[in-house]
PDB file of C-alpha atoms in Angstrom:
ATOM      1  CA  MET A 298       0.218  12.881   1.637  1.00  0.00           C
ATOM      2  CA  THR A 299       3.157  14.498  -0.188  1.00  0.00           C
ATOM      3  CA  ASP A 300       5.498  14.550   2.792  1.00  0.00           C
ATOM      4  CA  ALA A 301       4.977  10.933   3.618  1.00  0.00           C
ATOM      5  CA  ALA A 302       5.134   9.826   0.024  1.00  0.00           C
ATOM      6  CA  ASN A 303       8.526  11.507  -0.338  1.00  0.00           C
ATOM      7  CA  ALA A 304       9.930  10.127   2.864  1.00  0.00           C
ATOM      8  CA  GLN A 305      13.182   8.115   2.498  1.00  0.00           C
ATOM      9  CA  LEU A 306      11.739   5.133   4.432  1.00  0.00           C
ATOM     10  CA  PRO A 307       8.570   3.538   3.323  1.00  0.00           C
ATOM     11  CA  VAL A 308       5.268   3.885   5.245  1.00  0.00           C
ATOM     12  CA  LEU A 309       5.160   1.903   8.519  1.00  0.00           C
ATOM     13  CA  TYR A 310       8.975   1.289   8.526  1.00  0.00           C
ATOM     14  CA  SER A 311      11.477   3.251  10.637  1.00  0.00           C
ATOM     15  CA  LYS A 312      14.292   0.701  11.246  1.00  0.00           C
ATOM     16  CA  PRO A 313      14.280  -2.304   8.965  1.00  0.00           C
ATOM     17  CA  ILE A 314      17.018  -4.839   9.861  1.00  0.00           C
ATOM     18  CA  PRO A 315      18.222  -7.780   7.743  1.00  0.00           C
ATOM     19  CA  VAL A 316      16.952 -11.262   8.613  1.00  0.00           C
ATOM     20  CA  ASP A 317      20.252 -12.912   9.315  1.00  0.00           C
ATOM     21  CA  ARG A 318      21.106 -16.555   9.957  1.00  0.00           C
ATOM     22  CA  VAL A 319      23.719 -15.676  12.546  1.00  0.00           C
ATOM     23  CA  ALA A 320      21.908 -12.812  14.347  1.00  0.00           C
ATOM     24  CA  HIS A 321      18.625 -14.715  14.413  1.00  0.00           C
ATOM     25  CA  ALA A 322      19.918 -18.258  15.044  1.00  0.00           C
ATOM     26  CA  GLY A 323      17.745 -19.685  17.710  1.00  0.00           C
ATOM     27  CA  LYS A 324      15.231 -16.864  17.529  1.00  0.00           C
ATOM     28  CA  PHE A 325      11.484 -17.177  16.727  1.00  0.00           C
ATOM     29  CA  TYR A 326       8.988 -15.018  14.758  1.00  0.00           C
ATOM     30  CA  ALA A 327       6.360 -13.363  16.843  1.00  0.00           C
ATOM     31  CA  ALA A 328       3.661 -12.343  14.370  1.00  0.00           C
ATOM     32  CA  PRO A 329       1.612  -9.222  15.089  1.00  0.00           C
ATOM     33  CA  THR A 330      -1.585 -10.002  17.045  1.00  0.00           C
ATOM     34  CA  ASN A 331      -3.506  -7.094  15.666  1.00  0.00           C
ATOM     35  CA  LEU A 332      -3.205  -4.338  13.017  1.00  0.00           C
ATOM     36  CA  ARG A 333      -2.682  -1.374  15.410  1.00  0.00           C
ATOM     37  CA  PHE A 334       0.663  -0.860  13.619  1.00  0.00           C
ATOM     38  CA  ALA A 335      -1.259   0.429  10.497  1.00  0.00           C
ATOM     39  CA  ARG A 336      -3.415   3.021  12.328  1.00  0.00           C
ATOM     40  CA  ALA A 337      -1.024   5.797  11.216  1.00  0.00           C
ATOM     41  CA  ALA A 338      -0.988   4.637   7.570  1.00  0.00           C
ATOM     42  CA  SER A 339      -3.279   7.103   5.783  1.00  0.00           C
ATOM     43  CA  PHE A 340      -2.177   5.576   2.431  1.00  0.00           C
ATOM     44  CA  VAL A 341      -0.169   2.553   1.273  1.00  0.00           C
ATOM     45  CA  PRO A 342       1.349   1.495  -2.036  1.00  0.00           C
ATOM     46  CA  LEU A 343      -0.437  -1.093  -4.190  1.00  0.00           C
ATOM     47  CA  GLY A 344       0.787  -3.859  -6.371  1.00  0.00           C
ATOM     48  CA  MET A 345      -0.612  -4.140  -9.852  1.00  0.00           C
ATOM     49  CA  ALA A 346      -2.480  -7.375  -9.162  1.00  0.00           C
ATOM     50  CA  GLU A 347      -4.534  -5.862  -6.332  1.00  0.00           C
ATOM     51  CA  MET A 348      -5.876  -2.771  -8.126  1.00  0.00           C
ATOM     52  CA  ALA A 349      -9.241  -4.362  -8.756  1.00  0.00           C
ATOM     53  CA  PHE A 350      -9.615  -5.535  -5.111  1.00  0.00           C
ATOM     54  CA  ALA A 351      -8.551  -2.197  -3.655  1.00  0.00           C
ATOM     55  CA  ALA A 352     -10.800  -0.203  -6.026  1.00  0.00           C
ATOM     56  CA  ARG A 353     -13.854  -1.821  -4.413  1.00  0.00           C
ATOM     57  CA  HIS A 354     -13.183   0.007  -1.110  1.00  0.00           C
ATOM     58  CA  TYR A 355     -10.597   2.844  -1.376  1.00  0.00           C
ATOM     59  CA  PRO A 356      -9.743   5.829  -3.660  1.00  0.00           C
ATOM     60  CA  ILE A 357      -6.679   4.943  -5.656  1.00  0.00           C
ATOM     61  CA  VAL A 358      -4.405   7.792  -6.630  1.00  0.00           C
ATOM     62  CA  PHE A 359      -0.938   8.419  -8.036  1.00  0.00           C
ATOM     63  CA  PRO A 360       2.051  10.389  -6.456  1.00  0.00           C
ATOM     64  CA  ALA A 361       2.404  13.937  -7.467  1.00  0.00           C
ATOM     65  CA  ASN A 362       5.899  13.393  -8.812  1.00  0.00           C
ATOM     66  CA  ALA A 363       4.937  10.221 -10.754  1.00  0.00           C
ATOM     67  CA  GLN A 364       7.920   8.547  -9.229  1.00  0.00           C
ATOM     68  CA  GLY A 365       6.133   5.691  -7.513  1.00  0.00           C
ATOM     69  CA  GLY A 366       3.187   3.399  -7.923  1.00  0.00           C
ATOM     70  CA  PRO A 367      -0.491   3.713  -7.274  1.00  0.00           C
ATOM     71  CA  LEU A 368      -1.615   4.558  -3.686  1.00  0.00           C
ATOM     72  CA  ALA A 369      -4.697   3.348  -1.750  1.00  0.00           C
ATOM     73  CA  VAL A 370      -5.981   6.172   0.308  1.00  0.00           C
ATOM     74  CA  LEU A 371      -7.069   4.995   3.794  1.00  0.00           C
ATOM     75  CA  GLY A 372      -7.729   8.295   5.571  1.00  0.00           C
ATOM     76  CA  LEU A 373      -8.419  11.971   5.057  1.00  0.00           C
ATOM     77  CA  GLU A 374      -5.928  13.241   7.591  1.00  0.00           C
ATOM     78  CA  ASN A 375      -2.255  12.658   7.849  1.00  0.00           C
ATOM     79  CA  ALA A 376      -1.256   9.584   9.830  1.00  0.00           C
ATOM     80  CA  HIS A 377      -4.832   8.455  10.433  1.00  0.00           C
ATOM     81  CA  ASN A 378      -6.151   5.230   8.923  1.00  0.00           C
ATOM     82  CA  LEU A 379      -9.983   5.099   8.998  1.00  0.00           C
ATOM     83  CA  PHE A 380     -10.057   1.371   8.467  1.00  0.00           C
ATOM     84  CA  VAL A 381      -8.343   0.162  11.632  1.00  0.00           C
ATOM     85  CA  THR A 382     -10.356   0.091  14.810  1.00  0.00           C
ATOM     86  CA  ALA A 383      -9.001   1.063  18.193  1.00  0.00           C
ATOM     87  CA  GLU A 384      -8.830  -2.749  18.989  1.00  0.00           C
ATOM     88  CA  GLY A 385      -6.674  -3.278  15.980  1.00  0.00           C
ATOM     89  CA  PHE A 386      -9.182  -4.940  13.671  1.00  0.00           C
ATOM     90  CA  TRP A 387      -9.521  -4.019   9.931  1.00  0.00           C
ATOM     91  CA  ALA A 388     -12.941  -2.887   8.827  1.00  0.00           C
ATOM     92  CA  ASP A 389     -15.172  -5.872   8.171  1.00  0.00           C
ATOM     93  CA  ASP A 390     -15.478  -7.027   4.559  1.00  0.00           C
ATOM     94  CA  HIS A 391     -12.880  -4.551   3.332  1.00  0.00           C
ATOM     95  CA  TYR A 392      -9.783  -5.648   1.351  1.00  0.00           C
ATOM     96  CA  ILE A 393      -6.524  -5.502   3.316  1.00  0.00           C
ATOM     97  CA  PRO A 394      -3.784  -4.310   0.981  1.00  0.00           C
ATOM     98  CA  ALA A 395      -0.792  -6.666   0.504  1.00  0.00           C
ATOM     99  CA  TYR A 396       1.516  -3.855   1.934  1.00  0.00           C
ATOM    100  CA  ILE A 397      -0.258  -4.241   5.216  1.00  0.00           C
ATOM    101  CA  ARG A 398      -0.245  -8.008   5.075  1.00  0.00           C
ATOM    102  CA  ARG A 399       3.461  -8.139   4.340  1.00  0.00           C
ATOM    103  CA  TYR A 400       4.463  -6.232   7.498  1.00  0.00           C
ATOM    104  CA  PRO A 401       6.823  -6.433   9.363  1.00  0.00           C
ATOM    105  CA  PHE A 402       8.886  -7.901   6.486  1.00  0.00           C
ATOM    106  CA  ILE A 403      10.225  -5.865   3.557  1.00  0.00           C
ATOM    107  CA  PHE A 404      12.772  -6.054   0.823  1.00  0.00           C
ATOM    108  CA  THR A 405      15.619  -3.519   0.943  1.00  0.00           C
ATOM    109  CA  GLN A 406      18.293  -3.106  -1.734  1.00  0.00           C
ATOM    110  CA  ALA A 407      21.937  -3.517  -0.662  1.00  0.00           C
ATOM    111  CA  PRO A 408      24.749  -1.404  -2.123  1.00  0.00           C
ATOM    112  CA  ASP A 409      25.643  -4.263  -4.545  1.00  0.00           C
ATOM    113  CA  GLY A 410      22.086  -4.229  -5.975  1.00  0.00           C
ATOM    114  CA  GLN A 411      20.928  -7.363  -4.275  1.00  0.00           C
ATOM    115  CA  PHE A 412      17.606  -7.452  -2.445  1.00  0.00           C
ATOM    116  CA  VAL A 413      17.668  -8.438   1.210  1.00  0.00           C
ATOM    117  CA  LEU A 414      14.785  -9.577   3.335  1.00  0.00           C
ATOM    118  CA  CYS A 415      14.481  -7.271   6.361  1.00  0.00           C
ATOM    119  CA  LEU A 416      12.271  -7.026   9.398  1.00  0.00           C
ATOM    120  CA  GLU A 417      11.005  -3.912  11.063  1.00  0.00           C
ATOM    121  CA  ALA A 418      12.895  -3.659  14.360  1.00  0.00           C
ATOM    122  CA  GLY A 419      10.133  -1.681  16.030  1.00  0.00           C
ATOM    123  CA  ALA A 420       7.601  -4.433  15.476  1.00  0.00           C
ATOM    124  CA  ASN A 421       8.929  -6.514  18.398  1.00  0.00           C
ATOM    125  CA  ALA A 422       8.585  -9.583  16.143  1.00  0.00           C
ATOM    126  CA  ILE A 423      11.745 -11.438  17.402  1.00  0.00           C
ATOM    127  CA  ALA A 424      11.271 -13.819  20.344  1.00  0.00           C
ATOM    128  CA  ASP A 425      13.379 -16.282  22.234  1.00  0.00           C
ATOM    129  CA  THR A 426      10.775 -18.968  22.234  1.00  0.00           C
ATOM    130  CA  GLY A 427       7.973 -19.946  19.923  1.00  0.00           C
ATOM    131  CA  ASP A 428       6.899 -22.370  17.134  1.00  0.00           C
ATOM    132  CA  LYS A 429       8.073 -20.303  14.093  1.00  0.00           C
ATOM    133  CA  PRO A 430      11.970 -20.412  13.989  1.00  0.00           C
ATOM    134  CA  PHE A 431      13.626 -17.986  11.581  1.00  0.00           C
ATOM    135  CA  PHE A 432      16.223 -20.726  10.846  1.00  0.00           C
ATOM    136  CA  GLU A 433      16.442 -24.508  11.372  1.00  0.00           C
ATOM    137  CA  ALA A 434      19.129 -26.116  13.358  1.00  0.00           C
ATOM    138  CA  ASP A 435      21.129 -26.675  10.168  1.00  0.00           C
ATOM    139  CA  GLY A 436      20.979 -22.983   9.270  1.00  0.00           C
ATOM    140  CA  LYS A 437      18.451 -23.377   6.515  1.00  0.00           C
ATOM    141  CA  PRO A 438      15.608 -20.760   6.422  1.00  0.00           C
ATOM    142  CA  GLY A 439      12.576 -21.724   8.415  1.00  0.00           C
ATOM    143  CA  LYS A 440       9.047 -21.740   6.843  1.00  0.00           C
ATOM    144  CA  VAL A 441       8.326 -18.202   8.116  1.00  0.00           C
ATOM    145  CA  VAL A 442      11.438 -16.876   6.175  1.00  0.00           C
ATOM    146  CA  ASP A 443      10.582 -18.839   3.083  1.00  0.00           C
ATOM    147  CA  ASP A 444       6.999 -17.568   3.172  1.00  0.00           C
ATOM    148  CA  ALA A 445       8.184 -13.972   3.757  1.00  0.00           C
ATOM    149  CA  LEU A 446      10.683 -14.212   0.920  1.00  0.00           C
ATOM    150  CA  ARG A 447       7.934 -15.446  -1.414  1.00  0.00           C
ATOM    151  CA  PHE A 448       5.343 -12.862  -0.378  1.00  0.00           C
ATOM    152  CA  SER A 449       7.859  -9.947  -0.376  1.00  0.00           C
ATOM    153  CA  GLY A 450       9.296 -10.965  -3.715  1.00  0.00           C
ATOM    154  CA  ASP A 451       5.830 -11.243  -5.302  1.00  0.00           C
ATOM    155  CA  PHE A 452       4.779  -7.861  -3.871  1.00  0.00           C
ATOM    156  CA  HIS A 453       8.075  -6.283  -5.065  1.00  0.00           C
ATOM    157  CA  ALA A 454       7.493  -7.603  -8.596  1.00  0.00           C
ATOM    158  CA  GLN A 455       3.892  -6.376  -8.611  1.00  0.00           C
ATOM    159  CA  HIS A 456       4.955  -2.993  -7.316  1.00  0.00           C
ATOM    160  CA  ASP A 457       7.649  -2.641  -9.934  1.00  0.00           C
ATOM    161  CA  PHE A 458       4.968  -3.390 -12.615  1.00  0.00           C
ATOM    162  CA  ALA A 459       2.697  -0.740 -11.012  1.00  0.00           C
ATOM    163  CA  VAL A 460       5.554   1.838 -11.091  1.00  0.00           C
ATOM    164  CA  ALA A 461       6.061   1.248 -14.754  1.00  0.00           C
ATOM    165  CA  PHE A 462       2.259   1.707 -15.242  1.00  0.00           C
ATOM    166  CA  VAL A 463       2.406   5.130 -13.500  1.00  0.00           C
ATOM    167  CA  LYS A 464       5.496   6.078 -15.514  1.00  0.00           C
ATOM    168  CA  ALA A 465       3.650   5.230 -18.669  1.00  0.00           C
ATOM    169  CA  LEU A 466       0.638   7.311 -17.604  1.00  0.00           C
ATOM    170  CA  ALA A 467       2.888  10.292 -17.072  1.00  0.00           C
ATOM    171  CA  GLU A 468       4.696   9.840 -20.376  1.00  0.00           C
ATOM    172  CA  GLN A 469       1.339   9.973 -22.121  1.00  0.00           C
ATOM    173  CA  ASN A 470       0.456  13.125 -20.133  1.00  0.00           C
ATOM    174  CA  LEU A 471      -2.608  11.518 -18.672  1.00  0.00           C
ATOM    175  CA  LEU A 472      -2.058  12.541 -15.093  1.00  0.00           C
ATOM    176  CA  MET A 473      -3.411  15.811 -13.669  1.00  0.00           C
ATOM    177  CA  ASP A 474      -2.980  17.351 -10.212  1.00  0.00           C
ATOM    178  CA  ASN A 475      -6.034  16.889  -8.058  1.00  0.00           C
ATOM    179  CA  ASN A 476      -7.388  17.333  -4.522  1.00  0.00           C
ATOM    180  CA  ALA A 477     -10.278  15.970  -2.490  1.00  0.00           C
ATOM    181  CA  LYS A 478     -12.388  18.046  -0.076  1.00  0.00           C
ATOM    182  CA  ALA A 479     -14.700  16.847   2.694  1.00  0.00           C
ATOM    183  CA  GLN A 480     -16.801  18.593   5.332  1.00  0.00           C
ATOM    184  CA  LEU A 481     -17.146  16.756   8.502  1.00  0.00           C
ATOM    185  CA  PRO A 482     -19.673  17.245  11.335  1.00  0.00           C
ATOM    186  CA  GLY A 483     -19.133  20.442  13.286  1.00  0.00           C
ATOM    187  CA  GLY A 484     -18.082  22.239  10.146  1.00  0.00           C
ATOM    188  CA  LYS A 485     -14.563  20.917   9.964  1.00  0.00           C
ATOM    189  CA  ASP A 486     -13.277  21.063   6.390  1.00  0.00           C
ATOM    190  CA  LEU A 487     -10.559  18.711   5.164  1.00  0.00           C
ATOM    191  CA  THR A 488      -8.492  19.075   1.974  1.00  0.00           C
ATOM    192  CA  LEU A 489      -6.328  16.264   0.784  1.00  0.00           C
ATOM    193  CA  GLN A 490      -3.862  17.260  -1.939  1.00  0.00           C
ATOM    194  CA  GLY A 491      -0.457  16.301  -3.366  1.00  0.00           C
ATOM    195  CA  PHE A 492      -1.662  13.600  -5.644  1.00  0.00           C
ATOM    196  CA  ARG A 493      -2.708  12.995  -9.255  1.00  0.00           C
ATOM    197  CA  THR A 494      -5.457  11.242 -11.067  1.00  0.00           C
ATOM    198  CA  VAL A 495      -6.080  10.339 -14.671  1.00  0.00           C
ATOM    199  CA  ASP A 496      -7.672  12.876 -16.918  1.00  0.00           C
ATOM    200  CA  PRO A 497     -10.671  10.949 -18.438  1.00  0.00           C
ATOM    201  CA  ALA A 498     -10.755  13.081 -21.573  1.00  0.00           C
ATOM    202  CA  LYS A 499      -7.077  12.472 -22.368  1.00  0.00           C
ATOM    203  CA  PHE A 500      -7.485   8.847 -21.607  1.00  0.00           C
ATOM    204  CA  ASP A 501     -10.346   8.557 -24.054  1.00  0.00           C
ATOM    205  CA  ALA A 502      -8.048  10.120 -26.684  1.00  0.00           C
ATOM    206  CA  LEU A 503      -5.293   7.604 -26.182  1.00  0.00           C
ATOM    207  CA  PRO A 504      -3.884   6.495 -29.567  1.00  0.00           C
ATOM    208  CA  ASP A 505      -5.074   3.108 -30.705  1.00  0.00           C
ATOM    209  CA  ASP A 506      -1.713   1.440 -30.802  1.00  0.00           C
ATOM    210  CA  ILE A 507      -0.941   2.624 -27.171  1.00  0.00           C
ATOM    211  CA  TYR A 508      -4.455   1.408 -26.133  1.00  0.00           C
ATOM    212  CA  LEU A 509      -3.942  -2.073 -27.589  1.00  0.00           C
ATOM    213  CA  ASP A 510      -0.497  -2.369 -26.000  1.00  0.00           C
ATOM    214  CA  TRP A 511      -1.859  -1.295 -22.569  1.00  0.00           C
ATOM    215  CA  ARG A 512      -4.805  -3.661 -22.866  1.00  0.00           C
ATOM    216  CA  LYS A 513      -2.467  -6.584 -23.371  1.00  0.00           C
ATOM    217  CA  LYS A 514      -0.546  -5.454 -20.178  1.00  0.00           C
ATOM    218  CA  GLY A 515      -3.720  -5.058 -18.141  1.00  0.00           C
ATOM    219  CA  TRP A 516      -3.246  -1.380 -17.854  1.00  0.00           C
ATOM    220  CA  ILE A 517      -6.475  -0.317 -19.406  1.00  0.00           C
ATOM    221  CA  ALA A 518      -8.420  -2.283 -16.860  1.00  0.00           C
ATOM    222  CA  ALA A 519      -6.202  -0.728 -14.144  1.00  0.00           C
ATOM    223  CA  VAL A 520      -7.154   2.793 -15.365  1.00  0.00           C
ATOM    224  CA  HIS A 521     -10.874   1.955 -15.164  1.00  0.00           C
ATOM    225  CA  CYS A 522     -10.250   0.580 -11.629  1.00  0.00           C
ATOM    226  CA  HIS A 523      -8.658   3.824 -10.656  1.00  0.00           C
ATOM    227  CA  LEU A 524     -11.476   6.001 -12.124  1.00  0.00           C
ATOM    228  CA  ILE A 525     -14.135   3.910 -10.468  1.00  0.00           C
ATOM    229  CA  SER A 526     -12.371   4.006  -7.151  1.00  0.00           C
ATOM    230  CA  LEU A 527     -12.543   7.814  -6.997  1.00  0.00           C
ATOM    231  CA  GLY A 528     -16.184   7.384  -5.904  1.00  0.00           C
ATOM    232  CA  HIS A 529     -14.916   6.297  -2.532  1.00  0.00           C
ATOM    233  CA  TRP A 530     -13.953   9.784  -1.355  1.00  0.00           C
ATOM    234  CA  GLN A 531     -17.450   9.922   0.079  1.00  0.00           C
ATOM    235  CA  THR A 532     -16.788   6.588   1.726  1.00  0.00           C
ATOM    236  CA  LEU A 533     -13.869   8.131   3.568  1.00  0.00           C
ATOM    237  CA  ALA A 534     -15.899  11.173   4.545  1.00  0.00           C
ATOM    238  CA  ASN A 535     -18.666   8.955   5.886  1.00  0.00           C
ATOM    239  CA  ARG A 536     -16.288   6.886   7.904  1.00  0.00           C
ATOM    240  CA  ALA A 537     -14.640   9.939   9.343  1.00  0.00           C
ATOM    241  CA  ALA A 538     -18.025  11.398  10.338  1.00  0.00           C
ATOM    242  CA  ARG A 539     -19.100   8.177  11.995  1.00  0.00           C
ATOM    243  CA  GLU A 540     -15.811   8.110  13.865  1.00  0.00           C
ATOM    244  CA  ILE A 541     -16.287  11.655  15.148  1.00  0.00           C
ATOM    245  CA  ALA A 542     -19.872  10.875  16.203  1.00  0.00           C
ATOM    246  CA  ALA A 543     -18.712   7.674  18.044  1.00  0.00           C
ATOM    247  CA  LYS A 544     -16.100   9.771  20.032  1.00  0.00           C
ATOM    248  CA  LYS A 545     -18.734  12.348  20.996  1.00  0.00           C
ATOM    249  CA  SER A 546     -21.173   9.755  22.245  1.00  0.00           C
ATOM    250  CA  ALA A 547     -18.549   7.811  24.127  1.00  0.00           C
TER     251      ALA A 547
END
């Protein structure tokens, strides 16, 4: 988790290119037909607004360096997502994080500080024909670009708020190094490390003025979501065990 979390490029992206009215004039968007692209995502960043949804299905942890936002853990091994099937479907009745739903679009920051809508080049999402033009004949952004700008903008704002939340946790010394261990069929032991969780005792001792301020921001509820979510380590272990059993019986 540590290596991926510290990578220069965000999870799932290797070559984001700007969506450009000249380069993409006359081009059409070819949306992914499945979620196989996410099979290597063992964790993804979360926006603040989705903490409660993600907590119902995945452990939520914080980066070891406290320099990012909360992370939804999707697997026990590096580059292995337990919630995407070989056919590219997400596990039934499980929340799909906004980070996954946003793909292949993403905001990147230009040298002048402006944010630019980009598209992952490796997604093969640009086509010569289709019904979703990137730009209209008059050069105005098509609906797909408008929607991507709105969704990416909302996620970026929610992620910034989540980063501020984690920074506040660190400033109040509430985060502690942690690890998760699981034993799979056949005696295989897995240890996931390089992340932090909230120390419940220190959280309970939070000063009243800080508590009230955080309650107004929704951060107290977010901490409770995080603590509840840690019960899903066993969920991951169970899914990993079922996956191993299915491969053996195939």
